Amino acid sequence: MSAVFEYNTKKVYPIIYPVKYGQMNNINCYLFEHQNKLTLIDAGIDSAEYEVFFDEQLAAYDLNIMDIDQIILTHHHIDHIGMVNKIIGKKQIPVFAHPLALERLALTTTYQQTKIQFFEELYEHYGCTHVMASRIEKMKQTLNDAGGLRIKSVIEPIQANDYVGELKVLETPGHSLDSITLYDEESGWLFTGDLIIEKGSTNALIDFDSRKLLLPTVLQHRQSIEQCQKLLISTVFAGHEKIFTNFSEVAQLNIAKIDYKVQRIAKQIEQGNESVLKLANALYGNLMHTMPTLIFSEVIGYVNYAEILGIVERVQRNGQITFRCV
């Protein structure tokens, strides 16, 4: 059990699950209590071990699942939605998320088929189909298994400047297109999902918009951090790693890392690594085979950002995309 955070009549009960998850060391969700209403912000992962841990953490706070009055999801990723079906199976409560999360949480057939087609074409254009074949197969398997994976609740959409109780909704895309951050103005508490973590940085994962076009996720991620820099923040409740209080310092480090990564991409292109495949190999070596989804998302996202900045430009060669420095 972690320490309870209090401000006047408000409380936050952290649920910090220690587990190696990618490059992260834990998965976090939070219970926010105010005016006799208990809000669960994110819902961990779907596993028997996590369900036991979650119940034990609630009991340590002298709470149980039946005390939860509503759920807010910062985005649709599997490490943030795991307990939703189990909770609503025991108690019918509202579940809130950004409108762009709805079809992703419902795993609609249309969305999944569009996703498969988008990434098949994207990987083909960037010349990395063979490396990403396992990911495409996993998407197709998810399409087949969707009935057991989708969130079985009507999702109530929330977007920028809406309030859920005292919590103000900020749209903070980048890590995912549906990412939101929740801000309590009175206490200065910020619930960031995967926007920002204390050490390191979260990936701006490539995705597509309603026109099936690649989103400028790195640019969005940077702008979302800059949006939060305008707030008076006392404590950041992040989706991974530690709860922290030095938001300004961490935000500056994250933005500096974005600037460093885009310059590193440009330097590699200048040195002759003109394709996404060559860039991935030059920058990450064997990791492009052991963590292909993250690595190619990173490389494609940052090349796209470098294009937006006018640092590099794309060249079509035999139906595939390469790059050169401007």
mmCIF file of C-alpha atoms in Angstrom:
data_model
loop_
_atom_site.group_PDB
_atom_site.id
_atom_site.type_symbol
_atom_site.label_atom_id
_atom_site.label_comp_id
_atom_site.label_asym_id
_atom_site.label_seq_id
_atom_site.Cartn_x
_atom_site.Cartn_y
_atom_site.Cartn_z
ATOM 1 C CA MET A 1 0.000 0.000 0.000
ATOM 2 C CA SER A 2 1.334 3.445 -0.943
ATOM 3 C CA ALA A 3 0.874 6.615 1.072
ATOM 4 C CA VAL A 4 -2.476 8.376 0.662
ATOM 5 C CA PHE A 5 -2.337 11.913 -0.763
ATOM 6 C CA GLU A 6 -4.694 14.439 0.828
ATOM 7 C CA TYR A 7 -5.732 18.001 0.055
ATOM 8 C CA ASN A 8 -8.613 19.445 2.064
ATOM 9 C CA THR A 9 -11.435 16.917 1.547
ATOM 10 C CA LYS A 10 -9.805 15.228 -1.453
ATOM 11 C CA LYS A 11 -7.754 12.035 -1.384
ATOM 12 C CA VAL A 12 -5.754 9.954 -3.843
ATOM 13 C CA TYR A 13 -5.126 6.266 -3.172
ATOM 14 C CA PRO A 14 -2.301 5.044 -5.458
ATOM 15 C CA ILE A 15 -2.296 1.451 -6.730
ATOM 16 C CA ILE A 16 1.281 0.814 -7.839
ATOM 17 C CA TYR A 17 1.797 -2.642 -9.345
ATOM 18 C CA PRO A 18 5.494 -3.640 -9.411
ATOM 19 C CA VAL A 19 6.080 -5.515 -12.660
ATOM 20 C CA LYS A 20 8.512 -5.297 -15.553
ATOM 21 C CA TYR A 21 6.398 -4.007 -18.437
ATOM 22 C CA GLY A 22 8.489 -3.176 -21.488
ATOM 23 C CA GLN A 23 10.955 -0.588 -20.235
ATOM 24 C CA MET A 24 8.751 0.315 -17.272
ATOM 25 C CA ASN A 25 9.037 -1.021 -13.735
ATOM 26 C CA ASN A 26 5.423 -0.738 -12.648
ATOM 27 C CA ILE A 27 1.857 -0.100 -13.809
ATOM 28 C CA ASN A 28 -0.120 2.535 -11.929
ATOM 29 C CA CYS A 29 -3.737 3.448 -11.440
ATOM 30 C CA TYR A 30 -5.359 5.733 -8.879
ATOM 31 C CA LEU A 31 -8.482 6.143 -6.794
ATOM 32 C CA PHE A 32 -9.574 9.765 -6.465
ATOM 33 C CA GLU A 33 -12.028 10.484 -3.651
ATOM 34 C CA HIS A 34 -14.057 13.652 -3.277
ATOM 35 C CA GLN A 35 -17.524 14.428 -1.917
ATOM 36 C CA ASN A 36 -18.231 10.763 -1.140
ATOM 37 C CA LYS A 37 -17.523 9.732 -4.754
ATOM 38 C CA LEU A 38 -14.698 7.333 -5.573
ATOM 39 C CA THR A 39 -13.266 7.541 -9.095
ATOM 40 C CA LEU A 40 -10.883 4.948 -10.498
ATOM 41 C CA ILE A 41 -8.437 6.564 -12.929
ATOM 42 C CA ASP A 42 -7.192 3.809 -15.251
ATOM 43 C CA ALA A 43 -7.586 0.131 -14.440
ATOM 44 C CA GLY A 44 -4.320 -1.776 -14.756
ATOM 45 C CA ILE A 45 -3.871 -4.977 -16.752
ATOM 46 C CA ASP A 46 -6.044 -8.034 -17.267
ATOM 47 C CA SER A 47 -4.414 -10.914 -15.383
ATOM 48 C CA ALA A 48 -5.273 -13.154 -12.441
ATOM 49 C CA GLU A 49 -2.211 -11.884 -10.554
ATOM 50 C CA TYR A 50 -3.190 -8.263 -11.042
ATOM 51 C CA GLU A 51 -6.780 -8.883 -9.970
ATOM 52 C CA VAL A 52 -5.540 -10.329 -6.653
ATOM 53 C CA PHE A 53 -3.130 -7.420 -6.218
ATOM 54 C CA PHE A 54 -5.848 -4.869 -7.017
ATOM 55 C CA ASP A 55 -8.250 -6.358 -4.451
ATOM 56 C CA GLU A 56 -5.493 -6.497 -1.825
ATOM 57 C CA GLN A 57 -4.616 -2.840 -2.407
ATOM 58 C CA LEU A 58 -8.243 -1.799 -2.058
ATOM 59 C CA ALA A 59 -8.545 -3.796 1.183
ATOM 60 C CA ALA A 60 -5.400 -2.143 2.542
ATOM 61 C CA TYR A 61 -7.147 1.205 2.055
ATOM 62 C CA ASP A 62 -10.276 -0.247 3.711
ATOM 63 C CA LEU A 63 -12.058 -0.199 0.349
ATOM 64 C CA ASN A 64 -13.466 -2.744 -2.119
ATOM 65 C CA ILE A 65 -14.692 -2.820 -5.714
ATOM 66 C CA MET A 66 -18.252 -1.999 -4.657
ATOM 67 C CA ASP A 67 -17.011 1.371 -3.357
ATOM 68 C CA ILE A 68 -15.936 2.504 -6.836
ATOM 69 C CA ASP A 69 -18.484 4.917 -8.340
ATOM 70 C CA GLN A 70 -16.998 5.599 -11.787
ATOM 71 C CA ILE A 71 -13.995 4.897 -14.012
ATOM 72 C CA ILE A 72 -12.014 7.319 -16.178
ATOM 73 C CA LEU A 73 -9.595 5.899 -18.763
ATOM 74 C CA THR A 74 -6.695 8.111 -19.849
ATOM 75 C CA HIS A 75 -6.370 6.066 -23.076
ATOM 76 C CA HIS A 76 -7.263 2.706 -24.576
ATOM 77 C CA HIS A 77 -4.010 0.715 -24.124
ATOM 78 C CA ILE A 78 -4.277 -2.707 -22.491
ATOM 79 C CA ASP A 79 -2.237 -1.787 -19.413
ATOM 80 C CA HIS A 80 -4.814 0.884 -18.515
ATOM 81 C CA ILE A 81 -8.122 -0.948 -19.008
ATOM 82 C CA GLY A 82 -7.565 -4.430 -17.554
ATOM 83 C CA MET A 83 -10.004 -4.386 -14.627
ATOM 84 C CA VAL A 84 -12.870 -2.553 -16.337
ATOM 85 C CA ASN A 85 -14.892 -5.613 -17.336
ATOM 86 C CA LYS A 86 -14.398 -7.254 -13.952
ATOM 87 C CA ILE A 87 -15.551 -4.131 -12.094
ATOM 88 C CA ILE A 88 -18.621 -3.437 -14.239
ATOM 89 C CA GLY A 89 -19.462 -7.138 -14.036
ATOM 90 C CA LYS A 90 -19.952 -6.638 -10.308
ATOM 91 C CA LYS A 91 -21.316 -3.089 -10.298
ATOM 92 C CA GLN A 92 -22.770 -1.101 -13.187
ATOM 93 C CA ILE A 93 -20.964 2.261 -13.066
ATOM 94 C CA PRO A 94 -20.135 4.939 -15.662
ATOM 95 C CA VAL A 95 -16.944 4.551 -17.691
ATOM 96 C CA PHE A 96 -15.495 7.706 -19.276
ATOM 97 C CA ALA A 97 -12.962 8.027 -22.108
ATOM 98 C CA HIS A 98 -12.125 10.282 -25.033
ATOM 99 C CA PRO A 99 -14.447 9.899 -28.072
ATOM 100 C CA LEU A 100 -11.556 8.559 -30.165
ATOM 101 C CA ALA A 101 -11.136 5.703 -27.680
ATOM 102 C CA LEU A 102 -14.653 4.356 -28.180
ATOM 103 C CA GLU A 103 -14.145 2.141 -31.245
ATOM 104 C CA ARG A 104 -10.755 1.045 -29.931
ATOM 105 C CA LEU A 105 -12.213 -0.037 -26.593
ATOM 106 C CA ALA A 106 -15.109 -1.750 -28.379
ATOM 107 C CA LEU A 107 -12.690 -3.373 -30.868
ATOM 108 C CA THR A 108 -15.202 -2.868 -33.665
ATOM 109 C CA THR A 109 -14.654 -4.952 -36.780
ATOM 110 C CA THR A 110 -14.476 -1.832 -38.952
ATOM 111 C CA TYR A 111 -11.784 -0.283 -36.763
ATOM 112 C CA GLN A 112 -9.691 -3.449 -36.644
ATOM 113 C CA GLN A 113 -9.886 -4.066 -40.382
ATOM 114 C CA THR A 114 -8.916 -0.446 -41.049
ATOM 115 C CA LYS A 115 -6.009 -0.754 -38.616
ATOM 116 C CA ILE A 116 -4.690 -3.906 -40.292
ATOM 117 C CA GLN A 117 -4.936 -2.343 -43.749
ATOM 118 C CA PHE A 118 -3.267 0.898 -42.608
ATOM 119 C CA PHE A 119 -0.271 -0.825 -41.023
ATOM 120 C CA GLU A 120 0.144 -3.341 -43.850
ATOM 121 C CA GLU A 121 0.389 -0.471 -46.326
ATOM 122 C CA LEU A 122 2.561 1.635 -44.019
ATOM 123 C CA TYR A 123 5.113 -1.115 -43.410
ATOM 124 C CA GLU A 124 5.188 -1.935 -47.122
ATOM 125 C CA HIS A 125 5.863 1.691 -48.076
ATOM 126 C CA TYR A 126 8.662 1.934 -45.509
ATOM 127 C CA GLY A 127 10.207 -1.388 -46.544
ATOM 128 C CA CYS A 128 9.877 -3.199 -43.221
ATOM 129 C CA THR A 129 7.031 -5.654 -43.913
ATOM 130 C CA HIS A 130 9.159 -8.722 -43.193
ATOM 131 C CA VAL A 131 10.255 -7.417 -39.793
ATOM 132 C CA MET A 132 6.715 -6.442 -38.810
ATOM 133 C CA ALA A 133 4.933 -9.579 -40.074
ATOM 134 C CA SER A 134 4.411 -10.891 -36.525
ATOM 135 C CA ARG A 135 2.651 -7.686 -35.507
ATOM 136 C CA ILE A 136 0.257 -7.898 -38.442
ATOM 137 C CA GLU A 137 -0.524 -11.506 -37.500
ATOM 138 C CA LYS A 138 -1.176 -10.413 -33.921
ATOM 139 C CA MET A 139 -3.639 -7.776 -35.173
ATOM 140 C CA LYS A 140 -5.455 -10.422 -37.200
ATOM 141 C CA GLN A 141 -5.610 -12.687 -34.149
ATOM 142 C CA THR A 142 -7.075 -9.823 -32.102
ATOM 143 C CA LEU A 143 -9.753 -9.430 -34.775
ATOM 144 C CA ASN A 144 -10.666 -13.089 -34.310
ATOM 145 C CA ASP A 145 -10.602 -12.870 -30.505
ATOM 146 C CA ALA A 146 -12.307 -9.482 -30.166
ATOM 147 C CA GLY A 147 -15.379 -10.839 -28.399
ATOM 148 C CA GLY A 148 -13.376 -11.742 -25.311
ATOM 149 C CA LEU A 149 -11.164 -8.652 -25.359
ATOM 150 C CA ARG A 150 -13.492 -5.693 -25.903
ATOM 151 C CA ILE A 151 -14.767 -3.495 -23.069
ATOM 152 C CA LYS A 152 -18.320 -4.574 -22.332
ATOM 153 C CA SER A 153 -19.676 -1.211 -21.264
ATOM 154 C CA VAL A 154 -21.181 1.850 -22.850
ATOM 155 C CA ILE A 155 -18.420 4.466 -22.755
ATOM 156 C CA GLU A 156 -19.386 8.028 -21.935
ATOM 157 C CA PRO A 157 -17.263 10.371 -24.096
ATOM 158 C CA ILE A 158 -15.330 13.238 -22.508
ATOM 159 C CA GLN A 159 -13.114 15.771 -24.238
ATOM 160 C CA ALA A 160 -11.187 19.001 -23.744
ATOM 161 C CA ASN A 161 -12.528 21.312 -21.011
ATOM 162 C CA ASP A 162 -15.158 18.841 -19.810
ATOM 163 C CA TYR A 163 -15.272 18.135 -16.082
ATOM 164 C CA VAL A 164 -15.835 14.825 -14.367
ATOM 165 C CA GLY A 165 -16.598 16.073 -10.895
ATOM 166 C CA GLU A 166 -13.645 18.283 -9.930
ATOM 167 C CA LEU A 167 -11.343 16.846 -12.585
ATOM 168 C CA LYS A 168 -10.824 18.943 -15.704
ATOM 169 C CA VAL A 169 -10.202 17.036 -18.941
ATOM 170 C CA LEU A 170 -7.248 18.028 -21.119
ATOM 171 C CA GLU A 171 -6.721 16.470 -24.542
ATOM 172 C CA THR A 172 -3.072 15.390 -24.656
ATOM 173 C CA PRO A 173 -2.515 13.214 -27.755
ATOM 174 C CA GLY A 174 0.862 11.855 -28.766
ATOM 175 C CA HIS A 175 1.389 8.620 -26.879
ATOM 176 C CA SER A 176 -2.008 7.684 -28.289
ATOM 177 C CA LEU A 177 -4.528 9.699 -30.278
ATOM 178 C CA ASP A 178 -7.152 9.391 -27.501
ATOM 179 C CA SER A 179 -4.909 10.336 -24.563
ATOM 180 C CA ILE A 180 -6.367 12.636 -21.943
ATOM 181 C CA THR A 181 -4.897 14.175 -18.801
ATOM 182 C CA LEU A 182 -6.983 15.009 -15.739
ATOM 183 C CA TYR A 183 -6.287 18.138 -13.701
ATOM 184 C CA ASP A 184 -7.568 19.124 -10.291
ATOM 185 C CA GLU A 185 -7.054 22.886 -10.198
ATOM 186 C CA GLU A 186 -7.501 23.288 -6.454
ATOM 187 C CA SER A 187 -4.800 20.803 -5.433
ATOM 188 C CA GLY A 188 -2.610 21.031 -8.527
ATOM 189 C CA TRP A 189 -2.846 17.258 -8.990
ATOM 190 C CA LEU A 190 -2.276 16.012 -12.540
ATOM 191 C CA PHE A 191 -3.194 12.482 -13.675
ATOM 192 C CA THR A 192 -1.188 12.032 -16.853
ATOM 193 C CA GLY A 193 -1.639 8.446 -18.032
ATOM 194 C CA ASP A 194 1.360 7.866 -20.303
ATOM 195 C CA LEU A 195 1.949 11.466 -21.327
ATOM 196 C CA ILE A 196 5.007 11.826 -19.114
ATOM 197 C CA ILE A 197 6.921 9.767 -16.553
ATOM 198 C CA GLU A 198 9.517 10.704 -13.965
ATOM 199 C CA LYS A 199 12.528 9.089 -15.650
ATOM 200 C CA GLY A 200 12.965 8.263 -19.308
ATOM 201 C CA SER A 201 10.138 9.047 -21.695
ATOM 202 C CA THR A 202 7.070 7.364 -23.131
ATOM 203 C CA ASN A 203 6.815 6.601 -26.826
ATOM 204 C CA ALA A 204 4.688 8.618 -29.203
ATOM 205 C CA LEU A 205 3.135 5.605 -30.904
ATOM 206 C CA ILE A 206 2.267 5.942 -34.586
ATOM 207 C CA ASP A 207 -1.431 5.825 -35.424
ATOM 208 C CA PHE A 208 -3.879 6.997 -38.069
ATOM 209 C CA ASP A 209 -6.646 9.590 -38.215
ATOM 210 C CA SER A 210 -10.185 9.357 -39.586
ATOM 211 C CA ARG A 211 -8.835 9.810 -43.131
ATOM 212 C CA LYS A 212 -6.438 6.858 -42.629
ATOM 213 C CA LEU A 213 -3.443 9.216 -42.667
ATOM 214 C CA LEU A 214 -0.399 8.950 -40.422
ATOM 215 C CA LEU A 215 -0.730 11.226 -37.399
ATOM 216 C CA PRO A 216 2.128 13.571 -36.386
ATOM 217 C CA THR A 217 2.422 11.830 -33.028
ATOM 218 C CA VAL A 218 5.806 13.194 -31.931
ATOM 219 C CA LEU A 219 4.693 16.769 -32.631
ATOM 220 C CA GLN A 220 1.438 16.082 -30.770
ATOM 221 C CA HIS A 221 3.337 14.619 -27.815
ATOM 222 C CA ARG A 222 5.566 17.675 -27.556
ATOM 223 C CA GLN A 223 2.602 20.058 -27.807
ATOM 224 C CA SER A 224 0.731 18.106 -25.114
ATOM 225 C CA ILE A 225 3.649 18.418 -22.694
ATOM 226 C CA GLU A 226 3.916 22.134 -23.486
ATOM 227 C CA GLN A 227 0.184 22.523 -22.807
ATOM 228 C CA CYS A 228 0.644 21.090 -19.320
ATOM 229 C CA GLN A 229 3.638 23.351 -18.660
ATOM 230 C CA LYS A 230 1.155 26.244 -18.453
ATOM 231 C CA LEU A 231 -0.573 24.694 -15.418
ATOM 232 C CA LEU A 232 0.205 25.085 -11.731
ATOM 233 C CA ILE A 233 1.141 21.517 -10.870
ATOM 234 C CA SER A 234 1.978 20.203 -7.422
ATOM 235 C CA THR A 235 1.977 16.435 -7.970
ATOM 236 C CA VAL A 236 1.996 14.218 -11.054
ATOM 237 C CA PHE A 237 0.270 10.827 -10.858
ATOM 238 C CA ALA A 238 1.780 9.052 -13.863
ATOM 239 C CA GLY A 239 0.736 5.774 -15.452
ATOM 240 C CA HIS A 240 4.166 4.234 -14.834
ATOM 241 C CA GLU A 241 7.187 4.727 -12.602
ATOM 242 C CA LYS A 242 7.023 7.047 -9.586
ATOM 243 C CA ILE A 243 4.619 9.775 -8.507
ATOM 244 C CA PHE A 244 6.625 13.014 -8.725
ATOM 245 C CA THR A 245 6.480 16.707 -7.863
ATOM 246 C CA ASN A 246 9.107 18.290 -10.162
ATOM 247 C CA PHE A 247 6.935 18.478 -13.271
ATOM 248 C CA SER A 248 8.712 21.500 -14.772
ATOM 249 C CA GLU A 249 12.097 19.777 -14.659
ATOM 250 C CA VAL A 250 10.776 16.462 -16.008
ATOM 251 C CA ALA A 251 8.868 18.226 -18.816
ATOM 252 C CA GLN A 252 11.973 20.131 -19.909
ATOM 253 C CA LEU A 253 13.979 16.908 -19.971
ATOM 254 C CA ASN A 254 11.311 15.199 -22.079
ATOM 255 C CA ILE A 255 11.249 18.036 -24.606
ATOM 256 C CA ALA A 256 15.058 18.062 -24.730
ATOM 257 C CA LYS A 257 14.964 14.329 -25.444
ATOM 258 C CA ILE A 258 12.527 14.882 -28.328
ATOM 259 C CA ASP A 259 14.901 17.490 -29.785
ATOM 260 C CA TYR A 260 17.868 15.146 -29.359
ATOM 261 C CA LYS A 261 16.122 12.207 -31.034
ATOM 262 C CA VAL A 262 15.075 14.168 -34.119
ATOM 263 C CA GLN A 263 18.610 15.513 -34.573
ATOM 264 C CA ARG A 264 19.976 11.991 -34.173
ATOM 265 C CA ILE A 265 17.623 10.776 -36.912
ATOM 266 C CA ALA A 266 18.786 13.576 -39.234
ATOM 267 C CA LYS A 267 22.432 12.766 -38.541
ATOM 268 C CA GLN A 268 21.910 9.096 -39.417
ATOM 269 C CA ILE A 269 20.171 10.020 -42.674
ATOM 270 C CA GLU A 270 23.070 12.338 -43.508
ATOM 271 C CA GLN A 271 25.429 9.410 -42.952
ATOM 272 C CA GLY A 272 23.612 7.303 -45.551
ATOM 273 C CA ASN A 273 20.958 5.474 -43.508
ATOM 274 C CA GLU A 274 18.222 6.748 -45.767
ATOM 275 C CA SER A 275 15.511 4.131 -45.162
ATOM 276 C CA VAL A 276 13.466 3.315 -42.054
ATOM 277 C CA LEU A 277 15.013 -0.169 -42.005
ATOM 278 C CA LYS A 278 18.563 1.200 -42.088
ATOM 279 C CA LEU A 279 17.720 3.831 -39.481
ATOM 280 C CA ALA A 280 16.255 1.233 -37.125
ATOM 281 C CA ASN A 281 19.323 -0.975 -37.500
ATOM 282 C CA ALA A 282 21.782 1.900 -37.067
ATOM 283 C CA LEU A 283 20.034 3.327 -34.012
ATOM 284 C CA TYR A 284 18.798 0.210 -32.219
ATOM 285 C CA GLY A 285 20.558 -2.853 -33.667
ATOM 286 C CA ASN A 286 19.049 -6.166 -32.552
ATOM 287 C CA LEU A 287 16.287 -4.393 -30.626
ATOM 288 C CA MET A 288 14.529 -3.901 -33.958
ATOM 289 C CA HIS A 289 13.942 -7.664 -33.927
ATOM 290 C CA THR A 290 13.167 -8.093 -30.215
ATOM 291 C CA MET A 291 10.997 -4.930 -29.855
ATOM 292 C CA PRO A 292 9.934 -4.228 -33.455
ATOM 293 C CA THR A 293 6.624 -2.473 -32.728
ATOM 294 C CA LEU A 294 8.195 0.133 -30.446
ATOM 295 C CA ILE A 295 11.354 0.578 -32.518
ATOM 296 C CA PHE A 296 9.644 1.088 -35.869
ATOM 297 C CA SER A 297 6.994 3.290 -34.291
ATOM 298 C CA GLU A 298 9.806 5.415 -32.864
ATOM 299 C CA VAL A 299 11.763 5.638 -36.113
ATOM 300 C CA ILE A 300 8.764 6.316 -38.373
ATOM 301 C CA GLY A 301 7.375 8.839 -35.878
ATOM 302 C CA TYR A 302 10.627 10.790 -35.634
ATOM 303 C CA VAL A 303 11.289 10.769 -39.370
ATOM 304 C CA ASN A 304 7.791 12.186 -39.803
ATOM 305 C CA TYR A 305 8.573 14.866 -37.197
ATOM 306 C CA ALA A 306 11.839 15.700 -38.972
ATOM 307 C CA GLU A 307 9.827 16.167 -42.184
ATOM 308 C CA ILE A 308 7.423 18.526 -40.404
ATOM 309 C CA LEU A 309 10.382 20.576 -39.153
ATOM 310 C CA GLY A 310 11.825 20.722 -42.678
ATOM 311 C CA ILE A 311 15.026 18.921 -41.643
ATOM 312 C CA VAL A 312 14.549 15.990 -44.043
ATOM 313 C CA GLU A 313 12.431 15.220 -47.064
ATOM 314 C CA ARG A 314 11.137 11.968 -48.489
ATOM 315 C CA VAL A 315 12.096 10.412 -51.789
ATOM 316 C CA GLN A 316 10.099 7.683 -53.538
ATOM 317 C CA ARG A 317 12.308 4.878 -54.859
ATOM 318 C CA ASN A 318 10.734 1.872 -56.543
ATOM 319 C CA GLY A 319 7.512 2.353 -54.601
ATOM 320 C CA GLN A 320 9.261 2.654 -51.207
ATOM 321 C CA ILE A 321 9.995 5.700 -49.098
ATOM 322 C CA THR A 322 13.539 6.879 -48.360
ATOM 323 C CA PHE A 323 14.798 10.155 -46.915
ATOM 324 C CA ARG A 324 17.482 12.750 -47.434
ATOM 325 C CA CYS A 325 18.536 15.799 -45.466
ATOM 326 C CA VAL A 326 17.368 19.162 -46.756
#
